[in-house]
Short mmCIF file of C-alpha atoms in Angstrom, two decimals:
data_model
loop_
_atom_site.label_atom_id
_atom_site.label_comp_id
_atom_site.label_asym_id
_atom_site.label_seq_id
_atom_site.Cartn_x
_atom_site.Cartn_y
_atom_site.Cartn_z
CA MET A 1 -0.19 -0.30 0.26
CA GLU A 2 2.57 2.39 0.63
CA ASN A 3 4.00 2.13 -3.05
CA TRP A 4 0.37 2.97 -4.50
CA SER A 5 -0.70 5.49 -7.01
CA VAL A 6 -3.49 8.03 -6.42
CA GLU A 7 -5.33 6.38 -8.77
CA GLN A 8 -4.76 3.19 -7.06
CA VAL A 9 -5.77 4.24 -3.69
CA CYS A 10 -9.16 5.84 -5.72
CA SER A 11 -9.31 2.11 -6.78
CA TRP A 12 -9.19 0.91 -3.75
CA LEU A 13 -11.96 3.16 -2.06
CA LYS A 14 -14.06 2.31 -4.98
CA GLN A 15 -13.84 -1.40 -3.88
CA ARG A 16 -14.70 -0.60 -0.34
CA ASN A 17 -17.71 1.05 -1.04
CA LEU A 18 -16.49 4.90 -0.43
CA GLY A 19 -16.42 6.43 -3.72
CA GLU A 20 -17.88 9.30 -2.37
CA LEU A 21 -14.87 10.25 -1.36
CA VAL A 22 -12.19 9.31 -4.80
CA PRO A 23 -12.79 13.16 -6.29
CA LYS A 24 -11.94 14.77 -2.92
CA PHE A 25 -8.55 11.99 -2.69
CA ARG A 26 -7.77 12.94 -6.40
CA GLU A 27 -7.94 16.66 -5.61
CA GLU A 28 -5.28 16.75 -2.50
CA GLU A 29 -3.29 13.80 -4.03
CA VAL A 30 -3.31 11.35 -1.40
CA CYS A 31 -1.21 8.56 -3.09
CA GLY A 32 -0.41 5.29 -0.53
CA ALA A 33 2.10 6.61 1.70
CA ALA A 34 -0.02 9.95 2.70
CA LEU A 35 -3.10 7.57 3.19
CA LEU A 36 -0.98 5.70 5.66
CA ALA A 37 -0.21 8.90 7.34
CA LEU A 38 -3.60 10.33 7.80
CA ASN A 39 -4.15 11.22 11.55
CA ASP A 40 -7.72 11.86 12.87
CA ARG A 41 -7.48 15.83 12.06
CA MET A 42 -6.71 15.37 8.06
CA VAL A 43 -9.03 12.82 8.29
CA GLN A 44 -12.24 15.25 9.25
CA GLN A 45 -10.97 17.62 6.59
CA LEU A 46 -10.49 15.20 3.82
CA VAL A 47 -14.20 13.45 4.55
CA LYS A 48 -17.48 15.24 5.77
CA LYS A 49 -19.44 12.45 6.64
CA ILE A 50 -18.52 10.92 10.02
CA GLY A 51 -19.62 7.13 9.19
CA HIS A 52 -17.04 7.49 5.96
CA GLN A 53 -14.35 8.49 8.89
CA ALA A 54 -14.53 5.67 11.10
CA VAL A 55 -14.80 3.58 8.38
CA LEU A 56 -11.40 4.84 6.81
CA MET A 57 -9.44 5.08 9.78
CA ASP A 58 -10.78 1.64 11.09
CA LEU A 59 -9.34 0.18 7.07
CA ILE A 60 -5.86 2.03 7.62
CA LYS A 61 -5.87 0.87 11.30
CA LYS A 62 -6.08 -2.53 10.12
CA TYR A 63 -3.78 -2.52 7.80
CA GLN A 64 -1.27 -1.38 10.14
CA GLN A 65 -1.57 -3.96 12.51
CA GLN A 66 -1.50 -6.65 10.10
CA LYS A 67 1.56 -4.94 8.51
CA THR A 68 2.91 -4.76 12.46
CA GLY A 69 1.90 -8.34 12.63
CA LEU A 70 4.10 -9.21 9.64
CA GLU A 71 7.22 -8.01 10.66
CA SER A 72 7.11 -8.91 13.91
CA LEU A 73 6.42 -12.85 12.06
CA THR A 74 9.13 -11.92 9.91
CA TYR A 75 11.50 -11.57 12.43
CA CYS A 76 10.29 -14.45 14.43
CA CYS A 77 11.04 -16.75 11.72
CA GLU A 78 14.10 -15.58 10.93
CA THR A 79 15.60 -15.94 13.93
CA ALA A 80 13.94 -19.10 14.26
CA SER A 81 15.92 -20.04 11.01
CA GLN A 82 18.92 -19.14 12.37
CA LYS A 83 18.87 -21.10 15.38
CA PHE A 84 17.13 -23.87 13.41
CA PRO A 85 18.50 -23.88 9.86
CA GLU A 86 17.42 -27.77 8.94
CA VAL A 87 14.18 -26.76 10.28
CA ILE A 88 12.99 -24.24 8.22
CA SER A 89 15.18 -24.19 5.24
CA GLY A 90 14.94 -20.77 2.85
CA LYS A 91 12.78 -22.76 0.49
CA ASN A 92 10.33 -23.34 3.29
CA LEU A 93 9.91 -19.90 4.64
CA LYS A 94 9.83 -18.65 1.07
CA SER A 95 6.83 -21.08 1.08
CA PHE A 96 5.57 -20.27 4.53
CA PHE A 97 5.92 -16.37 3.69
CA ALA A 98 4.20 -16.93 0.19
CA ARG A 99 1.35 -18.41 1.97
CA TYR A 100 0.93 -15.59 4.89
CA LYS A 101 1.18 -12.88 2.42
CA THR A 102 -1.94 -14.29 0.77
CA LEU A 103 -4.14 -13.71 3.53
CA GLN A 104 -4.87 -10.56 2.69
CA TRP A 105 -7.71 -10.97 0.56
CA THR A 106 -6.81 -10.15 -2.89
CA SER A 107 -7.10 -10.90 -6.90
CA SER A 108 -4.29 -12.93 -6.84
CA TYR A 109 -5.99 -16.14 -4.41
CA THR A 110 -3.69 -18.75 -4.17
CA LEU A 111 -6.08 -22.51 -3.60
CA PRO A 112 -5.06 -24.23 -0.87
CA ASP A 113 -3.03 -27.75 -0.37
CA PHE A 114 -6.00 -30.16 -0.92
CA PRO A 115 -5.75 -33.75 0.83
CA TYR A 116 -4.06 -36.16 -0.81
CA ASP A 117 -7.14 -38.39 -2.34
CA VAL A 118 -8.43 -34.88 -3.12
CA LYS A 119 -5.29 -34.64 -5.23
CA CYS A 120 -4.94 -37.60 -6.76
CA ILE A 121 -8.97 -37.31 -8.32
CA LEU A 122 -7.87 -33.95 -9.95
CA ALA A 123 -4.29 -34.98 -11.15
CA GLU A 124 -6.56 -37.40 -13.24
CA LYS A 125 -9.00 -35.02 -14.27
CA LYS A 126 -12.03 -36.71 -13.87
CA CYS A 127 -15.08 -35.11 -12.36
CA PRO A 128 -15.26 -35.82 -8.94
CA ASP A 129 -18.90 -37.50 -7.66
CA HIS A 130 -21.11 -36.26 -5.21
CA SER A 131 -19.06 -37.09 -1.93
CA MET A 132 -15.87 -35.56 -3.41
CA ARG A 133 -17.35 -32.31 -4.27
CA ILE A 134 -18.89 -32.16 -0.98
CA ARG A 135 -14.74 -33.03 0.60
CA ILE A 136 -13.25 -30.07 -2.25
CA ILE A 137 -16.39 -27.86 -1.16
CA GLU A 138 -16.07 -28.11 2.46
CA PHE A 139 -11.82 -28.00 2.48
CA LEU A 140 -12.44 -24.31 0.34
CA GLN A 141 -14.75 -23.66 3.08
CA ALA A 142 -12.43 -23.69 5.93
CA ASP A 143 -9.86 -22.37 4.04
CA MET A 144 -11.89 -19.03 3.11
CA THR A 145 -12.99 -18.91 6.44
CA LYS A 146 -8.84 -18.95 7.71
CA TYR A 147 -8.61 -15.86 5.38
CA LEU A 148 -11.39 -13.97 6.69
CA GLU A 149 -9.84 -14.41 10.21
CA GLY A 150 -12.88 -16.70 11.57
CA SER A 151 -15.98 -14.82 9.84
CA LEU A 152 -18.41 -17.10 7.78
CA TYR A 153 -19.94 -13.96 5.81
CA PRO A 154 -17.78 -13.74 2.73
CA ASN A 155 -18.93 -10.86 0.27
CA SER A 156 -19.60 -11.61 -3.76
CA GLN A 157 -16.43 -10.68 -5.03
CA GLN A 158 -14.61 -13.15 -2.26
CA TYR A 159 -16.66 -16.45 -3.69
CA ASN A 160 -15.80 -14.99 -7.15
CA ILE A 161 -12.08 -14.95 -6.29
CA VAL A 162 -12.12 -18.46 -4.82
CA VAL A 163 -14.18 -19.82 -7.71
CA ASN A 164 -12.18 -18.50 -10.25
CA ALA A 165 -9.47 -19.96 -8.82
CA LEU A 166 -10.48 -23.50 -8.83
CA LEU A 167 -11.91 -23.71 -12.29
CA GLN A 168 -8.31 -21.83 -13.36
CA ALA A 169 -6.52 -24.56 -12.25
CA TYR A 170 -8.57 -27.34 -13.25
CA PRO A 171 -10.71 -26.01 -16.20
CA PHE A 172 -12.63 -30.19 -16.33
CA LEU A 173 -14.58 -28.94 -13.02
CA ASP A 174 -16.38 -26.17 -15.24
CA GLU A 175 -18.83 -28.98 -16.46
CA ASP A 176 -20.84 -28.18 -19.59
CA GLY A 177 -19.51 -24.36 -18.98
CA ASN A 178 -21.91 -23.58 -16.25
CA GLY A 179 -19.84 -25.24 -13.32
CA PHE A 180 -19.06 -21.45 -12.11
CA LEU A 181 -22.50 -20.89 -10.96
CA LEU A 182 -22.59 -24.31 -9.71
CA TRP A 183 -19.77 -24.39 -7.37
CA LYS A 184 -20.18 -20.77 -6.42
CA ARG A 185 -24.14 -22.06 -4.93
CA ALA A 186 -22.49 -25.05 -3.53
CA LEU A 187 -19.43 -23.00 -1.56
CA LYS A 188 -22.35 -20.31 -0.31
CA ASP A 189 -24.49 -23.49 0.70
CA ARG A 190 -21.81 -24.88 2.83
CA PHE A 191 -21.64 -21.17 4.85
CA LYS A 192 -24.85 -21.34 5.25
CA TYR A 193 -24.81 -24.70 6.93
CA VAL A 194 -22.06 -24.03 9.01
CA ARG A 195 -23.72 -20.89 9.98
CA ARG A 196 -27.34 -22.60 11.43
CA PRO A 197 -26.38 -23.89 14.43
CA ILE A 198 -23.87 -21.21 15.95
CA GLU A 199 -25.49 -19.49 18.65
CA ASP A 200 -22.52 -17.65 20.57
CA ASP A 201 -20.89 -15.77 17.20
CA GLU A 202 -21.91 -12.03 17.62
CA GLN A 203 -21.19 -11.90 14.14
CA VAL A 204 -23.83 -14.66 12.90
CA LEU A 205 -26.14 -13.77 15.47
CA ARG A 206 -26.08 -9.67 14.19
CA ASN A 207 -26.68 -11.30 10.98
CA LYS A 208 -29.46 -13.71 12.06
CA CYS A 209 -31.17 -10.57 13.58
CA LYS A 210 -31.32 -8.94 10.59
CA PHE A 211 -33.50 -11.77 8.85
CA GLY A 212 -36.00 -11.88 11.77
CA HIS A 213 -33.50 -14.87 13.85
CA ARG A 214 -34.27 -13.99 17.87
CA ARG A 215 -31.57 -14.37 20.14
CA GLY A 216 -31.86 -18.05 22.09
CA GLN A 217 -34.43 -19.21 19.23
CA SER A 218 -33.48 -22.71 18.53
CA ARG A 219 -34.00 -23.30 14.57
CA LYS A 220 -36.81 -25.76 15.40
CA SER A 221 -38.78 -23.03 16.33
CA SER A 222 -37.61 -20.91 13.00
CA PHE A 223 -40.16 -18.94 10.34
CA ALA A 224 -39.77 -22.00 8.22
CA GLU A 225 -39.71 -24.91 10.16
CA ASN A 226 -42.97 -24.14 11.30
CA LYS A 227 -44.15 -23.90 7.84
CA LEU A 228 -45.16 -20.42 7.85
CA ASP A 229 -48.04 -20.69 10.58
CA ASP A 230 -48.41 -17.14 11.21
CA VAL A 231 -48.27 -16.82 7.63
CA GLN A 232 -51.44 -18.96 7.49
CA ARG A 233 -53.15 -17.60 9.96
CA GLN A 234 -52.93 -13.99 9.59
CA GLY A 235 -51.32 -13.59 6.40
CA GLU A 236 -48.06 -11.94 7.19
CA PRO A 237 -44.75 -13.54 9.50
CA ALA A 238 -45.01 -12.72 13.31
CA HIS A 239 -41.61 -11.30 13.33
CA LEU A 240 -42.77 -8.67 10.88
CA LYS A 241 -45.44 -7.10 12.70
CA GLY A 242 -45.61 -3.84 13.65
CA SER A 243 -42.09 -3.41 11.62
CA THR A 244 -41.24 -1.43 8.88
CA MET A 245 -40.86 -4.34 6.74
CA ASP A 246 -44.65 -5.57 7.78
CA LEU A 247 -45.71 -1.90 6.63
CA HIS A 248 -43.67 -2.64 3.56
CA ILE A 249 -45.65 -5.45 2.68
CA LYS A 250 -48.69 -4.30 3.45
CA TRP A 251 -48.45 -1.50 0.90
CA LEU A 252 -47.40 -3.62 -1.86
CA ASN A 253 -50.31 -5.71 -0.82
CA GLN A 254 -53.05 -2.91 -1.19
CA GLU A 255 -50.89 -1.58 -4.49
CA TYR A 256 -51.22 -4.77 -6.55
CA MET A 257 -55.28 -4.47 -5.84
CA LYS A 258 -55.10 -1.06 -7.86
CA THR A 259 -55.68 -0.75 -11.51
CA GLN A 260 -53.07 2.47 -11.84
CA ARG A 261 -49.75 1.43 -9.79
CA ASN A 262 -47.36 3.55 -8.46
CA TRP A 263 -44.19 1.04 -10.35
CA GLU A 264 -41.27 3.23 -8.90
CA GLU A 265 -42.42 2.77 -5.65
CA VAL A 266 -43.17 -0.55 -6.26
CA ASP A 267 -39.76 -0.96 -7.78
CA ASN A 268 -38.60 0.83 -4.15
CA ARG A 269 -40.05 -1.18 -2.18
CA MET A 270 -39.52 -4.92 -3.50
CA ASN A 271 -36.08 -3.62 -2.87
CA VAL A 272 -36.49 -3.31 0.53
CA THR A 273 -37.93 -6.07 0.85
CA ILE A 274 -35.68 -8.86 -0.75
CA GLU A 275 -33.66 -9.84 2.02
CA ILE A 276 -36.89 -11.48 4.16
CA ARG A 277 -38.25 -12.50 0.22
CA ARG A 278 -34.89 -14.53 -0.43
CA LYS A 279 -35.11 -15.96 3.00
CA MET A 280 -38.60 -17.08 2.69
CA ILE A 281 -37.08 -18.97 -0.38
CA SER A 282 -33.94 -20.12 0.68
CA ASP A 283 -36.23 -21.74 3.75
CA LYS A 284 -38.40 -23.41 1.39
CA ALA A 285 -41.68 -22.00 2.09
CA PRO A 286 -44.80 -22.60 0.37
CA LEU A 287 -44.67 -20.60 -3.02
CA LYS A 288 -48.49 -19.67 -1.85
CA ASP A 289 -47.13 -17.61 1.04
CA ILE A 290 -44.66 -16.02 -0.70
CA LEU A 291 -46.71 -14.56 -3.15
CA ARG A 292 -48.91 -13.92 -0.80
CA LEU A 293 -47.02 -11.43 1.07
CA PHE A 294 -45.19 -10.49 -2.79
CA PRO A 295 -47.86 -10.71 -5.23
CA PHE A 296 -45.87 -8.26 -7.59
CA LEU A 297 -43.65 -11.56 -8.68
CA ARG A 298 -46.88 -12.57 -10.41
CA CYS A 299 -46.12 -9.72 -12.63
CA PRO A 300 -43.47 -10.88 -15.21
CA TYR A 301 -41.60 -7.30 -15.32
CA GLN A 302 -40.96 -8.05 -11.57
CA LEU A 303 -39.94 -11.67 -12.18
CA PHE A 304 -37.38 -10.23 -14.25
CA ARG A 305 -36.33 -7.46 -12.28
CA GLU A 306 -35.98 -10.25 -9.49
CA PHE A 307 -34.01 -12.09 -11.55
CA GLN A 308 -31.99 -9.01 -12.36
CA LEU A 309 -31.06 -8.31 -8.34
CA LEU A 310 -29.77 -11.64 -8.28
CA THR A 311 -28.03 -12.32 -11.13
CA HIS A 312 -27.12 -9.10 -12.98
CA MET A 313 -28.40 -10.37 -16.13
CA ASP A 314 -31.51 -9.04 -18.28
CA ILE A 315 -32.92 -11.81 -18.91
CA TYR A 316 -35.81 -10.55 -21.55
CA LYS A 317 -32.95 -8.89 -23.49
CA LYS A 318 -30.88 -12.10 -23.64
CA THR A 319 -33.53 -14.29 -24.68
CA VAL A 320 -34.95 -12.23 -27.21
CA GLU A 321 -31.07 -12.14 -28.90
CA ILE A 322 -31.38 -16.16 -28.38
CA LEU A 323 -34.49 -16.08 -30.06
CA GLU A 324 -33.76 -14.02 -33.15
CA ILE A 325 -29.76 -16.06 -33.69
CA TYR A 326 -30.97 -19.59 -33.38
CA SER A 327 -34.58 -19.50 -34.64
CA GLU A 328 -33.33 -20.12 -38.17
CA ASN A 329 -31.28 -23.01 -37.22
CA ILE A 330 -33.58 -24.81 -35.13
CA LEU A 331 -36.46 -24.65 -37.63
CA SER A 332 -33.82 -26.59 -39.94
CA LEU A 333 -32.96 -29.23 -37.63
CA TYR A 334 -33.65 -32.83 -39.47
CA VAL A 335 -34.94 -33.56 -35.96
CA VAL A 336 -37.69 -31.21 -35.74
CA ARG A 337 -38.60 -32.07 -39.64
CA ASN A 338 -41.84 -33.89 -38.73
CA ASN A 339 -42.62 -32.59 -35.51
CA PRO A 340 -46.26 -31.25 -35.27
CA ILE A 341 -45.46 -28.04 -33.99
CA ASN A 342 -43.41 -27.56 -37.23
CA ILE A 343 -46.27 -28.99 -39.37
CA MET A 344 -48.66 -26.35 -37.95
CA LEU A 345 -46.08 -23.55 -38.47
CA GLN A 346 -45.69 -24.86 -41.96
CA GLU A 347 -49.39 -24.86 -42.65
CA ASN A 348 -49.66 -21.18 -41.06
CA LEU A 349 -46.90 -19.56 -43.13
CA LYS A 350 -48.91 -19.66 -46.25
CA GLN A 351 -51.41 -17.63 -45.10
CA HIS A 352 -49.64 -14.83 -43.90
CA THR A 353 -47.37 -12.73 -45.93
CA GLU A 354 -46.52 -10.09 -43.73
CA GLU A 355 -42.17 -10.29 -42.33
CA ASP A 356 -43.47 -9.42 -39.12
CA VAL A 357 -46.18 -12.21 -38.81
CA LEU A 358 -44.19 -14.56 -40.31
CA LYS A 359 -40.68 -13.68 -38.07
CA TYR A 360 -43.20 -14.00 -34.64
CA MET A 361 -44.62 -17.69 -35.99
CA LYS A 362 -41.16 -18.81 -36.40
CA MET A 363 -39.86 -17.83 -32.89
CA THR A 364 -43.10 -19.51 -31.67
CA ALA A 365 -42.21 -22.11 -32.74
CA ALA A 366 -38.18 -22.52 -32.37
CA CYS A 367 -39.31 -21.96 -28.41
CA LEU A 368 -41.77 -24.73 -28.40
CA LEU A 369 -39.02 -26.90 -30.45
CA LEU A 370 -36.39 -26.36 -27.91
CA PRO A 371 -37.30 -29.80 -25.88
CA GLU A 372 -37.47 -31.88 -29.04
CA VAL A 373 -33.73 -30.74 -30.48
CA PHE A 374 -31.87 -31.71 -26.82
CA GLY A 375 -34.09 -34.70 -26.38
CA ASP A 376 -36.12 -33.89 -23.72
CA ASP A 377 -39.53 -33.98 -22.45
CA SER A 378 -41.58 -31.21 -23.95
CA ASN A 379 -44.22 -31.77 -21.42
CA LEU A 380 -41.97 -29.91 -18.49
CA PHE A 381 -41.29 -27.48 -20.71
CA ALA A 382 -45.07 -26.35 -22.22
CA ALA A 383 -48.32 -27.21 -22.69
CA VAL A 384 -49.47 -26.82 -26.19
CA ASN A 385 -53.62 -26.54 -26.15
CA GLU A 386 -53.38 -29.22 -23.66
CA GLU A 387 -53.80 -28.93 -19.65
CA VAL A 388 -51.04 -28.15 -17.15
CA LYS A 389 -49.48 -31.52 -15.60
CA ALA A 390 -46.12 -30.64 -14.27
CA VAL A 391 -45.44 -29.35 -11.10
CA THR A 392 -42.55 -27.28 -12.13
CA PRO A 393 -42.52 -24.09 -14.01
CA VAL A 394 -43.96 -24.66 -17.24
CA LEU A 395 -45.52 -23.03 -19.95
CA GLU A 396 -49.29 -23.35 -21.15
CA VAL A 397 -49.68 -22.25 -24.67
CA LYS A 398 -53.12 -22.06 -26.56
CA ASN A 399 -53.15 -21.52 -30.71
CA PRO A 400 -49.58 -20.76 -30.79
CA PHE A 401 -49.75 -19.16 -34.87
CA ASN A 402 -52.98 -17.72 -34.42
CA VAL A 403 -51.88 -13.75 -33.78
CA ASN A 404 -55.52 -12.60 -32.64
CA SER A 405 -56.61 -15.43 -30.27
CA CYS A 406 -52.88 -17.03 -28.68
CA GLU A 407 -52.50 -16.87 -25.19
CA PHE A 408 -49.17 -17.91 -23.14
CA ALA A 409 -48.75 -18.33 -19.51
CA LEU A 410 -46.51 -19.42 -16.97
CA TYR A 411 -47.82 -22.02 -14.04
CA ILE A 412 -45.65 -23.35 -10.75
CA GLU A 413 -47.36 -26.16 -8.81
CA ARG A 414 -50.40 -26.57 -11.41
CA GLU A 415 -51.46 -22.97 -10.74
CA GLU A 416 -51.16 -20.21 -13.13
CA LEU A 417 -48.49 -17.66 -11.71
CA ALA A 418 -48.70 -14.88 -14.64
CA GLN A 419 -50.15 -14.36 -17.70
CA LEU A 420 -47.27 -13.42 -21.03
CA ASP A 421 -47.67 -11.27 -24.42
CA ASP A 422 -45.78 -13.38 -26.74
CA CYS A 423 -43.13 -16.50 -26.73
CA THR A 424 -40.07 -14.71 -26.16
CA MET A 425 -41.59 -13.25 -23.11
CA ALA A 426 -42.80 -16.70 -21.80
CA LEU A 427 -39.81 -18.41 -22.30
CA ALA A 428 -37.26 -15.77 -19.95
CA ALA A 429 -40.31 -16.21 -17.52
CA LEU A 430 -39.71 -19.73 -17.49
CA VAL A 431 -35.98 -19.24 -16.99
CA ALA A 432 -36.57 -16.51 -14.56
CA ALA A 433 -38.60 -18.66 -12.29
CA PHE A 434 -36.30 -21.55 -11.91
CA HIS A 435 -33.93 -18.66 -10.10
CA VAL A 436 -36.10 -16.75 -8.60
CA PHE A 437 -37.99 -19.18 -6.80
CA ASN A 438 -35.04 -21.64 -6.21
CA ILE A 439 -36.74 -24.64 -8.13
CA PRO A 440 -34.19 -27.74 -8.78
CA CYS A 441 -33.95 -28.40 -12.78
CA PRO A 442 -36.05 -31.39 -13.52
CA LYS A 443 -33.52 -33.91 -15.28
CA ARG A 444 -35.72 -34.44 -18.04
CA ILE A 445 -35.68 -31.07 -19.32
CA HIS A 446 -31.86 -30.23 -17.92
CA ARG A 447 -30.47 -30.07 -21.41
CA THR A 448 -32.52 -27.46 -22.83
CA LEU A 449 -32.09 -24.90 -19.80
CA ASN A 450 -28.43 -25.60 -19.34
CA PHE A 451 -28.76 -24.57 -23.16
CA LEU A 452 -30.71 -21.32 -22.64
CA GLU A 453 -28.66 -20.44 -19.38
CA SER A 454 -25.31 -20.70 -20.75
CA LEU A 455 -26.31 -18.26 -23.66
CA VAL A 456 -27.84 -15.86 -20.39
CA PHE A 457 -25.06 -15.82 -18.53
CA GLU A 458 -22.56 -15.64 -20.98
CA VAL A 459 -20.45 -18.72 -20.30
CA ARG A 460 -16.62 -19.19 -21.97
CA SER A 461 -18.29 -22.18 -23.49
CA PRO A 462 -22.14 -22.11 -23.77
CA ALA A 463 -23.79 -25.09 -24.66
CA SER A 464 -24.53 -25.79 -28.45
CA LEU A 465 -27.48 -27.01 -30.54
CA PRO A 466 -26.96 -31.10 -31.43
#
């Protein structure tokens, strides 16, 4: 840090959510050495907000403590190497310091030394089975906790650094180009599992209280384990009563009943309530109870917006691009030539000449034929002019090639969730529903959704058409 330029200091401030300070630090030409030399009076002159002052001083203090600790450790190890040269050789000492320096979170994260059995599997470049995947995840979680000095709450950037390091070292773990998301989710779930029974760690308790947990409350009496008795009896969780969150949820329910809605305020309140909503979904709360509290998830726009908050991807825009790029290729494949959907399409194409109508029909057909292309079960994807039977997210499509009377709807657990305008919105809603409601993908539709998700998430090696 001592050798940092002014721009490096500004970049460091942005990473720690102190971007507001960047213009002032540039104006005053605060480099790394100047940053470490700041005292309380200087910080007060540079920074107006007390909260920012406290955070900045705390970061500087922690860095100085770490530096002091490293210098002390260096002295001790050098002394030990002089007394016991046969124990601490120059090579071992160099390796030791390299490992210690990586205890500071940087983009140059170094993977830990895995146990022997894990090394053997990885050396053979074999995709690990379920038990071995758990071993790898457990070891990464323990190593991350050490880096975090015992904290059990890594941030998103730290998860990304670790998973990227794993996949760069062992590219074969990036299964079908979707490995990053799978390994990151597994690692996050492992931290959740470790935090769950902890009752005496202050940081864990603070976060549990933030999400509605009460000090001394056992897991058996938690919100999800009681199957939302309070929601079923009174329409809202007990720990929300009388709180600000309760007011937000009531407002959302009242606004949903109106014909003219304040969408800007809906967006704001959906942002504020996302933590409790994600908590309910991760705790496997019944879908009907989630929708009772947050009915706007029935609106395609809010479903897409929730997906974007979770993944930073515009699902609707991506779906438009996918269908426009792949429609002609899908319809030209031999495997779909004699499919009833394709036959119906060809018959309807003869009745129209408008370019927009023809493009719309082809995109609709390509969307509905996707499961056939990948050899998946089309009944788990869309029910065309039939009754919906699947409990997982599925589309209901009526009169797909009739411009005036076609209907699209998204169903979950055989209940209609949302009416949709066209095939593009329908396909985007289907993919979004699996992520937003954290629903496992059925094996019989996995290849189709994997193809779509690999394009939506822009993975390095996207799945391709057969």
